[in-house]
Amino acid sequence: MIPGCANKGGGGSVVRLDAVPELESQVSLSPMAAAALECWQARQGEIFTVVDPELSFYRARLGAFDAVGGVLLPFHRFNRPVESPVAIEVYQALPQKERFELVLQKLTEIGVTRIVPYTSSHSTTPEERDAGQKKSHRWPEVILRAARQCRRAMLPELSPVLDWDGAIYEASHADLKLMLFEGEAQLTLREALKGVNANRIALLVGPEGGFTDDEVADARKLDFLPVSLGPRILRTESAAIIGAALLQYELGDLG
Ligand code: SAH
């Protein structure tokens, strides 16, 4: 979990077994695995996705369990990893109200690692932003429900809302930094990904009002590559969902 993380997502939410389990045999949980299950608000009898030291993933039912330990019964072994080989971080200009909840849900299903909401010159007005913030207590819950439903092994990290400078600074450590830009004469996402081998990708999605010229210049200075998703102007939440899905399709595990 990063400092200031707004949910209990990230590596700390992965339930790791200490040894390769036998199916239908109980295994005891380490204190770390029990702490990871706390991130999922786990209860006895519920089923979770867990990982062994060889990075095989399992569905496992939780038996008796408390803060320091418990038991799990793995009953199904996945024949491929459940988490993506690429870490995709989506920087999303805060859209109005519940549209951000849709973004959180869909990005969780698509398998992103981190979601960073930010405000910028043309994002929601202060009033709308406040309305969004009041509901922000629901955001971790939206991610949790989506992650459980789609059987993820990790909860995506949710960052607190950052300002523009904070967001592009946070994104700047990624191996590949893409800025979704609706202007003409851009590289397409497909062109930008040709021959690329990146482990950590930042996808910057602009607000409904678009990026300002200054913001585009700031991002270029930090080596963001402006890329297009085609000739139609998408709503900010559509751009985030489509952009993340295409990245996962080209470089990750979707498809
Ligand atoms: N206000 C702008 C549109 C902004 S769309 C206008 O009317 O011209 C909101 C955000 O979605 C953009 O900042 C961009 O990040 C992304 N986006 C929308 N359509 C896109 C496209 N065709 N290609 C790349 N990014 C797009």
PDB file of C-alpha atoms and ligand atoms in Angstrom:
ATOM      1  CA  MET A   1       0.000   0.000   0.000  1.00  0.00           C
ATOM      2  CA  ILE A   2       1.400   3.421  -0.949  1.00  0.00           C
ATOM      3  CA  PRO A   3       1.427   6.180   1.682  1.00  0.00           C
ATOM      4  CA  GLY A   4      -1.798   8.079   1.343  1.00  0.00           C
ATOM      5  CA  CYS A   5      -3.487   5.239  -0.495  1.00  0.00           C
ATOM      6  CA  ALA A   6      -7.263   5.730  -0.240  1.00  0.00           C
ATOM      7  CA  ASN A   7      -8.128   2.024  -0.060  1.00  0.00           C
ATOM      8  CA  LYS A   8      -6.321  -1.119   1.047  1.00  0.00           C
ATOM      9  CA  GLY A   9      -5.234  -1.996  -2.477  1.00  0.00           C
ATOM     10  CA  GLY A  10      -1.885  -2.971  -3.921  1.00  0.00           C
ATOM     11  CA  GLY A  11       0.548  -5.776  -3.098  1.00  0.00           C
ATOM     12  CA  GLY A  12      -0.580  -5.939   0.538  1.00  0.00           C
ATOM     13  CA  SER A  13      -3.989  -7.204  -0.572  1.00  0.00           C
ATOM     14  CA  VAL A  14      -2.579 -10.317  -2.291  1.00  0.00           C
ATOM     15  CA  VAL A  15      -3.193 -13.463  -0.193  1.00  0.00           C
ATOM     16  CA  ARG A  16       0.052 -15.431  -0.457  1.00  0.00           C
ATOM     17  CA  LEU A  17       0.361 -19.053   0.583  1.00  0.00           C
ATOM     18  CA  ASP A  18       3.655 -20.175   2.139  1.00  0.00           C
ATOM     19  CA  ALA A  19       3.843 -23.389   0.098  1.00  0.00           C
ATOM     20  CA  VAL A  20       2.311 -24.999  -2.988  1.00  0.00           C
ATOM     21  CA  PRO A  21      -0.992 -26.395  -1.667  1.00  0.00           C
ATOM     22  CA  GLU A  22      -2.731 -29.657  -2.407  1.00  0.00           C
ATOM     23  CA  LEU A  23      -6.282 -29.159  -3.626  1.00  0.00           C
ATOM     24  CA  GLU A  24      -8.947 -29.948  -1.035  1.00  0.00           C
ATOM     25  CA  SER A  25      -6.356 -29.903   1.777  1.00  0.00           C
ATOM     26  CA  GLN A  26      -6.491 -27.211   4.409  1.00  0.00           C
ATOM     27  CA  VAL A  27      -3.580 -24.792   4.665  1.00  0.00           C
ATOM     28  CA  SER A  28      -2.943 -22.424   7.535  1.00  0.00           C
ATOM     29  CA  LEU A  29      -2.687 -18.722   6.908  1.00  0.00           C
ATOM     30  CA  SER A  30       0.364 -16.704   7.853  1.00  0.00           C
ATOM     31  CA  PRO A  31      -0.261 -13.435   9.706  1.00  0.00           C
ATOM     32  CA  MET A  32       0.532 -11.624   6.430  1.00  0.00           C
ATOM     33  CA  ALA A  33      -2.050 -13.634   4.513  1.00  0.00           C
ATOM     34  CA  ALA A  34      -4.573 -12.937   7.273  1.00  0.00           C
ATOM     35  CA  ALA A  35      -3.764  -9.206   7.019  1.00  0.00           C
ATOM     36  CA  ALA A  36      -4.292  -9.384   3.231  1.00  0.00           C
ATOM     37  CA  LEU A  37      -7.702 -10.983   3.786  1.00  0.00           C
ATOM     38  CA  GLU A  38      -8.612  -8.085   6.059  1.00  0.00           C
ATOM     39  CA  CYS A  39      -8.172  -5.791   3.017  1.00  0.00           C
ATOM     40  CA  TRP A  40     -10.964  -7.813   1.352  1.00  0.00           C
ATOM     41  CA  GLN A  41     -13.197  -7.582   4.442  1.00  0.00           C
ATOM     42  CA  ALA A  42     -13.172 -11.370   4.380  1.00  0.00           C
ATOM     43  CA  ARG A  43     -15.600 -13.494   6.358  1.00  0.00           C
ATOM     44  CA  GLN A  44     -15.565 -17.172   7.159  1.00  0.00           C
ATOM     45  CA  GLY A  45     -17.019 -19.305   4.357  1.00  0.00           C
ATOM     46  CA  GLU A  46     -16.266 -16.811   1.570  1.00  0.00           C
ATOM     47  CA  ILE A  47     -14.169 -17.648  -1.481  1.00  0.00           C
ATOM     48  CA  PHE A  48     -11.079 -15.738  -2.597  1.00  0.00           C
ATOM     49  CA  THR A  49      -8.307 -15.926  -5.173  1.00  0.00           C
ATOM     50  CA  VAL A  50      -4.926 -16.671  -3.606  1.00  0.00           C
ATOM     51  CA  VAL A  51      -1.418 -17.265  -4.963  1.00  0.00           C
ATOM     52  CA  ASP A  52       1.303 -19.763  -4.090  1.00  0.00           C
ATOM     53  CA  PRO A  53       5.109 -19.223  -4.096  1.00  0.00           C
ATOM     54  CA  GLU A  54       5.307 -20.542  -7.695  1.00  0.00           C
ATOM     55  CA  LEU A  55       2.786 -17.888  -8.736  1.00  0.00           C
ATOM     56  CA  SER A  56      -0.040 -20.306  -9.396  1.00  0.00           C
ATOM     57  CA  PHE A  57      -3.453 -18.904  -8.547  1.00  0.00           C
ATOM     58  CA  TYR A  58      -6.235 -20.746  -6.714  1.00  0.00           C
ATOM     59  CA  ARG A  59      -9.797 -20.285  -5.593  1.00  0.00           C
ATOM     60  CA  ALA A  60      -9.954 -21.073  -1.915  1.00  0.00           C
ATOM     61  CA  ARG A  61     -12.630 -21.085   0.757  1.00  0.00           C
ATOM     62  CA  LEU A  62     -11.883 -19.356   4.003  1.00  0.00           C
ATOM     63  CA  GLY A  63     -12.380 -21.373   7.174  1.00  0.00           C
ATOM     64  CA  ALA A  64     -11.998 -20.069  10.713  1.00  0.00           C
ATOM     65  CA  PHE A  65     -10.114 -16.798  10.574  1.00  0.00           C
ATOM     66  CA  ASP A  66      -8.989 -13.916  12.790  1.00  0.00           C
ATOM     67  CA  ALA A  67      -6.483 -11.038  12.647  1.00  0.00           C
ATOM     68  CA  VAL A  68      -3.397 -13.233  13.059  1.00  0.00           C
ATOM     69  CA  GLY A  69      -4.213 -16.409  11.175  1.00  0.00           C
ATOM     70  CA  GLY A  70      -6.733 -18.971  10.053  1.00  0.00           C
ATOM     71  CA  VAL A  71      -7.253 -21.729   7.499  1.00  0.00           C
ATOM     72  CA  LEU A  72      -8.030 -21.848   3.786  1.00  0.00           C
ATOM     73  CA  LEU A  73      -9.210 -24.700   1.602  1.00  0.00           C
ATOM     74  CA  PRO A  74      -7.898 -24.298  -1.976  1.00  0.00           C
ATOM     75  CA  PHE A  75     -10.238 -26.179  -4.312  1.00  0.00           C
ATOM     76  CA  HIS A  76      -9.471 -24.942  -7.816  1.00  0.00           C
ATOM     77  CA  ARG A  77      -6.183 -24.147  -9.541  1.00  0.00           C
ATOM     78  CA  PHE A  78      -6.301 -21.616 -12.406  1.00  0.00           C
ATOM     79  CA  ASN A  79      -4.387 -22.654 -15.504  1.00  0.00           C
ATOM     80  CA  ARG A  80      -3.096 -19.115 -16.030  1.00  0.00           C
ATOM     81  CA  PRO A  81      -2.276 -16.101 -13.859  1.00  0.00           C
ATOM     82  CA  VAL A  82      -5.243 -14.046 -12.741  1.00  0.00           C
ATOM     83  CA  GLU A  83      -3.241 -10.820 -12.455  1.00  0.00           C
ATOM     84  CA  SER A  84      -1.809  -9.059 -15.499  1.00  0.00           C
ATOM     85  CA  PRO A  85       1.907  -9.172 -16.360  1.00  0.00           C
ATOM     86  CA  VAL A  86       1.837  -5.392 -16.923  1.00  0.00           C
ATOM     87  CA  ALA A  87       1.082  -2.789 -14.299  1.00  0.00           C
ATOM     88  CA  ILE A  88      -1.336  -0.272 -15.783  1.00  0.00           C
ATOM     89  CA  GLU A  89      -1.932   2.927 -13.827  1.00  0.00           C
ATOM     90  CA  VAL A  90      -4.805   5.123 -14.952  1.00  0.00           C
ATOM     91  CA  TYR A  91      -4.746   8.834 -14.139  1.00  0.00           C
ATOM     92  CA  GLN A  92      -8.330   9.964 -14.513  1.00  0.00           C
ATOM     93  CA  ALA A  93      -9.446  13.597 -14.490  1.00  0.00           C
ATOM     94  CA  LEU A  94     -12.317  13.558 -12.044  1.00  0.00           C
ATOM     95  CA  PRO A  95     -15.583  13.298 -13.965  1.00  0.00           C
ATOM     96  CA  GLN A  96     -18.927  14.257 -12.582  1.00  0.00           C
ATOM     97  CA  LYS A  97     -20.447  12.331  -9.741  1.00  0.00           C
ATOM     98  CA  GLU A  98     -21.237   8.685 -10.244  1.00  0.00           C
ATOM     99  CA  ARG A  99     -19.446   8.442 -13.587  1.00  0.00           C
ATOM    100  CA  PHE A 100     -16.239   7.944 -11.644  1.00  0.00           C
ATOM    101  CA  GLU A 101     -17.778   4.915  -9.955  1.00  0.00           C
ATOM    102  CA  LEU A 102     -18.311   3.366 -13.386  1.00  0.00           C
ATOM    103  CA  VAL A 103     -14.647   4.007 -14.186  1.00  0.00           C
ATOM    104  CA  LEU A 104     -13.537   2.392 -10.909  1.00  0.00           C
ATOM    105  CA  GLN A 105     -15.661  -0.675 -11.540  1.00  0.00           C
ATOM    106  CA  LYS A 106     -14.635  -1.193 -15.154  1.00  0.00           C
ATOM    107  CA  LEU A 107     -10.934  -0.495 -14.622  1.00  0.00           C
ATOM    108  CA  THR A 108     -10.921  -3.061 -11.818  1.00  0.00           C
ATOM    109  CA  GLU A 109     -12.438  -5.658 -14.157  1.00  0.00           C
ATOM    110  CA  ILE A 110      -9.957  -4.793 -16.912  1.00  0.00           C
ATOM    111  CA  GLY A 111      -7.194  -5.530 -14.409  1.00  0.00           C
ATOM    112  CA  VAL A 112      -5.427  -2.215 -13.824  1.00  0.00           C
ATOM    113  CA  THR A 113      -3.041  -1.872 -10.886  1.00  0.00           C
ATOM    114  CA  ARG A 114      -3.692   1.653  -9.771  1.00  0.00           C
ATOM    115  CA  ILE A 115      -6.286   4.389 -10.250  1.00  0.00           C
ATOM    116  CA  VAL A 116      -5.385   8.014  -9.581  1.00  0.00           C
ATOM    117  CA  PRO A 117      -8.172  10.619  -9.722  1.00  0.00           C
ATOM    118  CA  TYR A 118      -6.997  14.181 -10.296  1.00  0.00           C
ATOM    119  CA  THR A 119      -8.372  17.650 -10.861  1.00  0.00           C
ATOM    120  CA  SER A 120      -7.153  19.998 -13.605  1.00  0.00           C
ATOM    121  CA  SER A 121      -8.097  23.327 -15.216  1.00  0.00           C
ATOM    122  CA  HIS A 122     -11.014  21.930 -17.197  1.00  0.00           C
ATOM    123  CA  SER A 123     -12.158  19.141 -14.903  1.00  0.00           C
ATOM    124  CA  THR A 124     -15.336  19.386 -12.836  1.00  0.00           C
ATOM    125  CA  THR A 125     -16.230  22.706 -11.233  1.00  0.00           C
ATOM    126  CA  PRO A 126     -15.531  23.090  -7.491  1.00  0.00           C
ATOM    127  CA  GLU A 127     -19.227  22.483  -6.726  1.00  0.00           C
ATOM    128  CA  GLU A 128     -19.363  19.348  -8.806  1.00  0.00           C
ATOM    129  CA  ARG A 129     -16.062  18.240  -7.379  1.00  0.00           C
ATOM    130  CA  ASP A 130     -17.392  18.682  -3.858  1.00  0.00           C
ATOM    131  CA  ALA A 131     -20.407  16.612  -4.764  1.00  0.00           C
ATOM    132  CA  GLY A 132     -18.036  13.949  -6.057  1.00  0.00           C
ATOM    133  CA  GLN A 133     -15.870  14.143  -2.942  1.00  0.00           C
ATOM    134  CA  LYS A 134     -18.819  13.597  -0.652  1.00  0.00           C
ATOM    135  CA  LYS A 135     -19.400  10.302  -2.321  1.00  0.00           C
ATOM    136  CA  SER A 136     -15.730   9.440  -2.319  1.00  0.00           C
ATOM    137  CA  HIS A 137     -16.226   7.245   0.749  1.00  0.00           C
ATOM    138  CA  ARG A 138     -17.981   4.818  -1.606  1.00  0.00           C
ATOM    139  CA  TRP A 139     -15.032   4.514  -3.967  1.00  0.00           C
ATOM    140  CA  PRO A 140     -13.042   1.834  -2.071  1.00  0.00           C
ATOM    141  CA  GLU A 141     -16.256  -0.164  -1.742  1.00  0.00           C
ATOM    142  CA  VAL A 142     -16.900   0.001  -5.502  1.00  0.00           C
ATOM    143  CA  ILE A 143     -13.402  -1.355  -6.187  1.00  0.00           C
ATOM    144  CA  LEU A 144     -13.739  -4.061  -3.542  1.00  0.00           C
ATOM    145  CA  ARG A 145     -17.038  -5.333  -4.934  1.00  0.00           C
ATOM    146  CA  ALA A 146     -15.763  -5.327  -8.521  1.00  0.00           C
ATOM    147  CA  ALA A 147     -12.522  -7.109  -7.549  1.00  0.00           C
ATOM    148  CA  ARG A 148     -14.430  -9.810  -5.646  1.00  0.00           C
ATOM    149  CA  GLN A 149     -16.921 -10.249  -8.482  1.00  0.00           C
ATOM    150  CA  CYS A 150     -14.254 -10.669 -11.164  1.00  0.00           C
ATOM    151  CA  ARG A 151     -12.092 -12.914  -8.943  1.00  0.00           C
ATOM    152  CA  ARG A 152      -9.024 -10.754  -8.847  1.00  0.00           C
ATOM    153  CA  ALA A 153      -6.156 -11.668  -6.557  1.00  0.00           C
ATOM    154  CA  MET A 154      -5.264  -8.025  -5.892  1.00  0.00           C
ATOM    155  CA  LEU A 155      -7.288  -4.939  -5.146  1.00  0.00           C
ATOM    156  CA  PRO A 156      -6.210  -2.075  -7.415  1.00  0.00           C
ATOM    157  CA  GLU A 157      -4.729   0.805  -5.430  1.00  0.00           C
ATOM    158  CA  LEU A 158      -6.865   3.913  -5.250  1.00  0.00           C
ATOM    159  CA  SER A 159      -4.960   7.165  -4.783  1.00  0.00           C
ATOM    160  CA  PRO A 160      -6.444  10.175  -3.012  1.00  0.00           C
ATOM    161  CA  VAL A 161      -7.522  12.933  -5.448  1.00  0.00           C
ATOM    162  CA  LEU A 162      -4.366  14.737  -6.632  1.00  0.00           C
ATOM    163  CA  ASP A 163      -3.969  18.100  -8.336  1.00  0.00           C
ATOM    164  CA  TRP A 164      -2.521  18.316 -11.851  1.00  0.00           C
ATOM    165  CA  ASP A 165       1.122  18.726 -10.782  1.00  0.00           C
ATOM    166  CA  GLY A 166       0.808  15.895  -8.268  1.00  0.00           C
ATOM    167  CA  ALA A 167      -0.755  13.588 -10.847  1.00  0.00           C
ATOM    168  CA  ILE A 168       1.829  14.067 -13.581  1.00  0.00           C
ATOM    169  CA  TYR A 169       4.640  13.820 -11.053  1.00  0.00           C
ATOM    170  CA  GLU A 170       3.224  10.527  -9.726  1.00  0.00           C
ATOM    171  CA  ALA A 171       2.882   9.204 -13.268  1.00  0.00           C
ATOM    172  CA  SER A 172       6.369  10.225 -14.320  1.00  0.00           C
ATOM    173  CA  HIS A 173       8.104   7.128 -12.888  1.00  0.00           C
ATOM    174  CA  ALA A 174       6.310   4.729 -15.294  1.00  0.00           C
ATOM    175  CA  ASP A 175       8.309   3.012 -18.090  1.00  0.00           C
ATOM    176  CA  LEU A 176       5.826   4.257 -20.651  1.00  0.00           C
ATOM    177  CA  LYS A 177       3.744   7.389 -20.221  1.00  0.00           C
ATOM    178  CA  LEU A 178       0.801   7.866 -22.534  1.00  0.00           C
ATOM    179  CA  MET A 179      -1.463  10.880 -22.676  1.00  0.00           C
ATOM    180  CA  LEU A 180      -4.814  10.320 -24.349  1.00  0.00           C
ATOM    181  CA  PHE A 181      -5.231  13.313 -26.599  1.00  0.00           C
ATOM    182  CA  GLU A 182      -8.144  13.943 -28.916  1.00  0.00           C
ATOM    183  CA  GLY A 183      -6.331  16.451 -31.157  1.00  0.00           C
ATOM    184  CA  GLU A 184      -5.648  15.548 -34.779  1.00  0.00           C
ATOM    185  CA  ALA A 185      -2.324  14.318 -36.191  1.00  0.00           C
ATOM    186  CA  GLN A 186      -1.450  12.195 -33.163  1.00  0.00           C
ATOM    187  CA  LEU A 187       0.152   8.833 -33.088  1.00  0.00           C
ATOM    188  CA  THR A 188      -2.547   6.240 -32.652  1.00  0.00           C
ATOM    189  CA  LEU A 189      -2.310   4.047 -29.563  1.00  0.00           C
ATOM    190  CA  ARG A 190      -1.567   1.094 -31.848  1.00  0.00           C
ATOM    191  CA  GLU A 191       1.350   2.935 -33.455  1.00  0.00           C
ATOM    192  CA  ALA A 192       2.659   4.062 -30.077  1.00  0.00           C
ATOM    193  CA  LEU A 193       2.722   0.487 -28.756  1.00  0.00           C
ATOM    194  CA  LYS A 194       4.555  -1.062 -31.712  1.00  0.00           C
ATOM    195  CA  GLY A 195       7.607  -2.920 -30.416  1.00  0.00           C
ATOM    196  CA  VAL A 196       7.132  -1.535 -26.902  1.00  0.00           C
ATOM    197  CA  ASN A 197       8.158  -3.627 -23.926  1.00  0.00           C
ATOM    198  CA  ALA A 198       7.036  -1.914 -20.730  1.00  0.00           C
ATOM    199  CA  ASN A 199       6.228  -3.263 -17.267  1.00  0.00           C
ATOM    200  CA  ARG A 200       4.666  -0.170 -15.871  1.00  0.00           C
ATOM    201  CA  ILE A 201       2.457   2.038 -17.996  1.00  0.00           C
ATOM    202  CA  ALA A 202       0.810   5.305 -17.011  1.00  0.00           C
ATOM    203  CA  LEU A 203      -2.299   6.314 -18.952  1.00  0.00           C
ATOM    204  CA  LEU A 204      -3.288   9.946 -18.509  1.00  0.00           C
ATOM    205  CA  VAL A 205      -6.920  10.702 -19.347  1.00  0.00           C
ATOM    206  CA  GLY A 206      -8.086  14.296 -19.691  1.00  0.00           C
ATOM    207  CA  PRO A 207     -11.204  15.963 -18.326  1.00  0.00           C
ATOM    208  CA  GLU A 208     -14.457  16.486 -20.190  1.00  0.00           C
ATOM    209  CA  GLY A 209     -13.248  19.977 -21.125  1.00  0.00           C
ATOM    210  CA  GLY A 210      -9.965  18.594 -22.505  1.00  0.00           C
ATOM    211  CA  PHE A 211      -6.378  19.432 -21.547  1.00  0.00           C
ATOM    212  CA  THR A 212      -5.208  23.067 -21.778  1.00  0.00           C
ATOM    213  CA  ASP A 213      -2.220  23.906 -23.993  1.00  0.00           C
ATOM    214  CA  ASP A 214      -0.139  24.434 -20.840  1.00  0.00           C
ATOM    215  CA  GLU A 215      -1.088  20.997 -19.540  1.00  0.00           C
ATOM    216  CA  VAL A 216      -0.145  19.380 -22.836  1.00  0.00           C
ATOM    217  CA  ALA A 217       3.220  21.198 -22.668  1.00  0.00           C
ATOM    218  CA  ASP A 218       3.759  20.113 -19.008  1.00  0.00           C
ATOM    219  CA  ALA A 219       3.075  16.491 -19.897  1.00  0.00           C
ATOM    220  CA  ARG A 220       5.338  16.557 -22.959  1.00  0.00           C
ATOM    221  CA  LYS A 221       8.154  17.909 -20.769  1.00  0.00           C
ATOM    222  CA  LEU A 222       7.799  14.809 -18.593  1.00  0.00           C
ATOM    223  CA  ASP A 223       7.994  12.565 -21.682  1.00  0.00           C
ATOM    224  CA  PHE A 224       4.323  11.753 -21.990  1.00  0.00           C
ATOM    225  CA  LEU A 225       3.500  10.622 -25.500  1.00  0.00           C
ATOM    226  CA  PRO A 226       0.186  12.048 -26.781  1.00  0.00           C
ATOM    227  CA  VAL A 227      -1.807   9.266 -28.417  1.00  0.00           C
ATOM    228  CA  SER A 228      -5.157   9.083 -30.166  1.00  0.00           C
ATOM    229  CA  LEU A 229      -7.954   6.572 -29.774  1.00  0.00           C
ATOM    230  CA  GLY A 230      -9.402   7.389 -33.177  1.00  0.00           C
ATOM    231  CA  PRO A 231     -11.422  10.104 -34.884  1.00  0.00           C
ATOM    232  CA  ARG A 232     -14.382  10.310 -32.512  1.00  0.00           C
ATOM    233  CA  ILE A 233     -14.331  12.364 -29.310  1.00  0.00           C
ATOM    234  CA  LEU A 234     -14.995  10.040 -26.418  1.00  0.00           C
ATOM    235  CA  ARG A 235     -16.288  10.965 -23.015  1.00  0.00           C
ATOM    236  CA  THR A 236     -13.540  10.945 -20.450  1.00  0.00           C
ATOM    237  CA  GLU A 237     -14.792   7.771 -18.785  1.00  0.00           C
ATOM    238  CA  SER A 238     -15.108   5.973 -22.145  1.00  0.00           C
ATOM    239  CA  ALA A 239     -11.561   7.032 -23.037  1.00  0.00           C
ATOM    240  CA  ALA A 240     -10.221   5.614 -19.739  1.00  0.00           C
ATOM    241  CA  ILE A 241     -12.040   2.298 -20.082  1.00  0.00           C
ATOM    242  CA  ILE A 242     -11.229   1.819 -23.778  1.00  0.00           C
ATOM    243  CA  GLY A 243      -7.620   2.971 -23.348  1.00  0.00           C
ATOM    244  CA  ALA A 244      -6.984   0.586 -20.447  1.00  0.00           C
ATOM    245  CA  ALA A 245      -8.662  -2.314 -22.274  1.00  0.00           C
ATOM    246  CA  LEU A 246      -6.566  -1.754 -25.410  1.00  0.00           C
ATOM    247  CA  LEU A 247      -3.355  -1.606 -23.361  1.00  0.00           C
ATOM    248  CA  GLN A 248      -4.291  -4.827 -21.620  1.00  0.00           C
ATOM    249  CA  TYR A 249      -5.106  -6.377 -25.006  1.00  0.00           C
ATOM    250  CA  GLU A 250      -1.844  -5.323 -26.674  1.00  0.00           C
ATOM    251  CA  LEU A 251       0.601  -5.844 -23.794  1.00  0.00           C
ATOM    252  CA  GLY A 252      -1.248  -7.692 -21.046  1.00  0.00           C
ATOM    253  CA  ASP A 253      -3.660 -10.573 -20.619  1.00  0.00           C
ATOM    254  CA  LEU A 254      -6.945  -9.465 -22.164  1.00  0.00           C
ATOM    255  CA  GLY A 255      -8.191 -11.286 -25.220  1.00  0.00           C
TER     256      GLY A 255
HETATM  257  N1  SAH B   1     -13.308  18.949 -24.676  1.00  0.00           N
HETATM  258  C1  SAH B   1     -12.737  18.200 -25.711  1.00  0.00           C
HETATM  259  C2  SAH B   1     -12.957  16.701 -25.525  1.00  0.00           C
HETATM  260  C3  SAH B   1     -12.397  16.129 -24.286  1.00  0.00           C
HETATM  261  S1  SAH B   1     -12.750  14.441 -24.210  1.00  0.00           S
HETATM  262  C4  SAH B   1     -13.407  18.616 -26.996  1.00  0.00           C
HETATM  263  O1  SAH B   1     -14.621  18.823 -26.968  1.00  0.00           O
HETATM  264  O2  SAH B   1     -12.706  18.706 -27.985  1.00  0.00           O
HETATM  265  C5  SAH B   1     -12.097  14.006 -22.638  1.00  0.00           C
HETATM  266  C6  SAH B   1     -10.777  13.283 -22.654  1.00  0.00           C
HETATM  267  O3  SAH B   1     -10.932  11.996 -23.200  1.00  0.00           O
HETATM  268  C7  SAH B   1      -9.678  13.936 -23.473  1.00  0.00           C
HETATM  269  O4  SAH B   1      -8.965  14.907 -22.733  1.00  0.00           O
HETATM  270  C8  SAH B   1      -8.778  12.751 -23.818  1.00  0.00           C
HETATM  271  O5  SAH B   1      -7.890  12.447 -22.764  1.00  0.00           O
HETATM  272  C9  SAH B   1      -9.781  11.632 -23.950  1.00  0.00           C
HETATM  273  N2  SAH B   1     -10.227  11.410 -25.335  1.00  0.00           N
HETATM  274  C10 SAH B   1     -11.472  11.555 -25.821  1.00  0.00           C
HETATM  275  N3  SAH B   1     -11.534  11.211 -27.118  1.00  0.00           N
HETATM  276  C11 SAH B   1     -10.292  10.817 -27.468  1.00  0.00           C
HETATM  277  C12 SAH B   1      -9.699  10.322 -28.681  1.00  0.00           C
HETATM  278  N4  SAH B   1     -10.397  10.183 -29.783  1.00  0.00           N
HETATM  279  N5  SAH B   1      -8.391  10.011 -28.646  1.00  0.00           N
HETATM  280  C13 SAH B   1      -7.656  10.136 -27.518  1.00  0.00           C
HETATM  281  N6  SAH B   1      -8.161  10.605 -26.364  1.00  0.00           N
HETATM  282  C14 SAH B   1      -9.455  10.932 -26.324  1.00  0.00           C
END
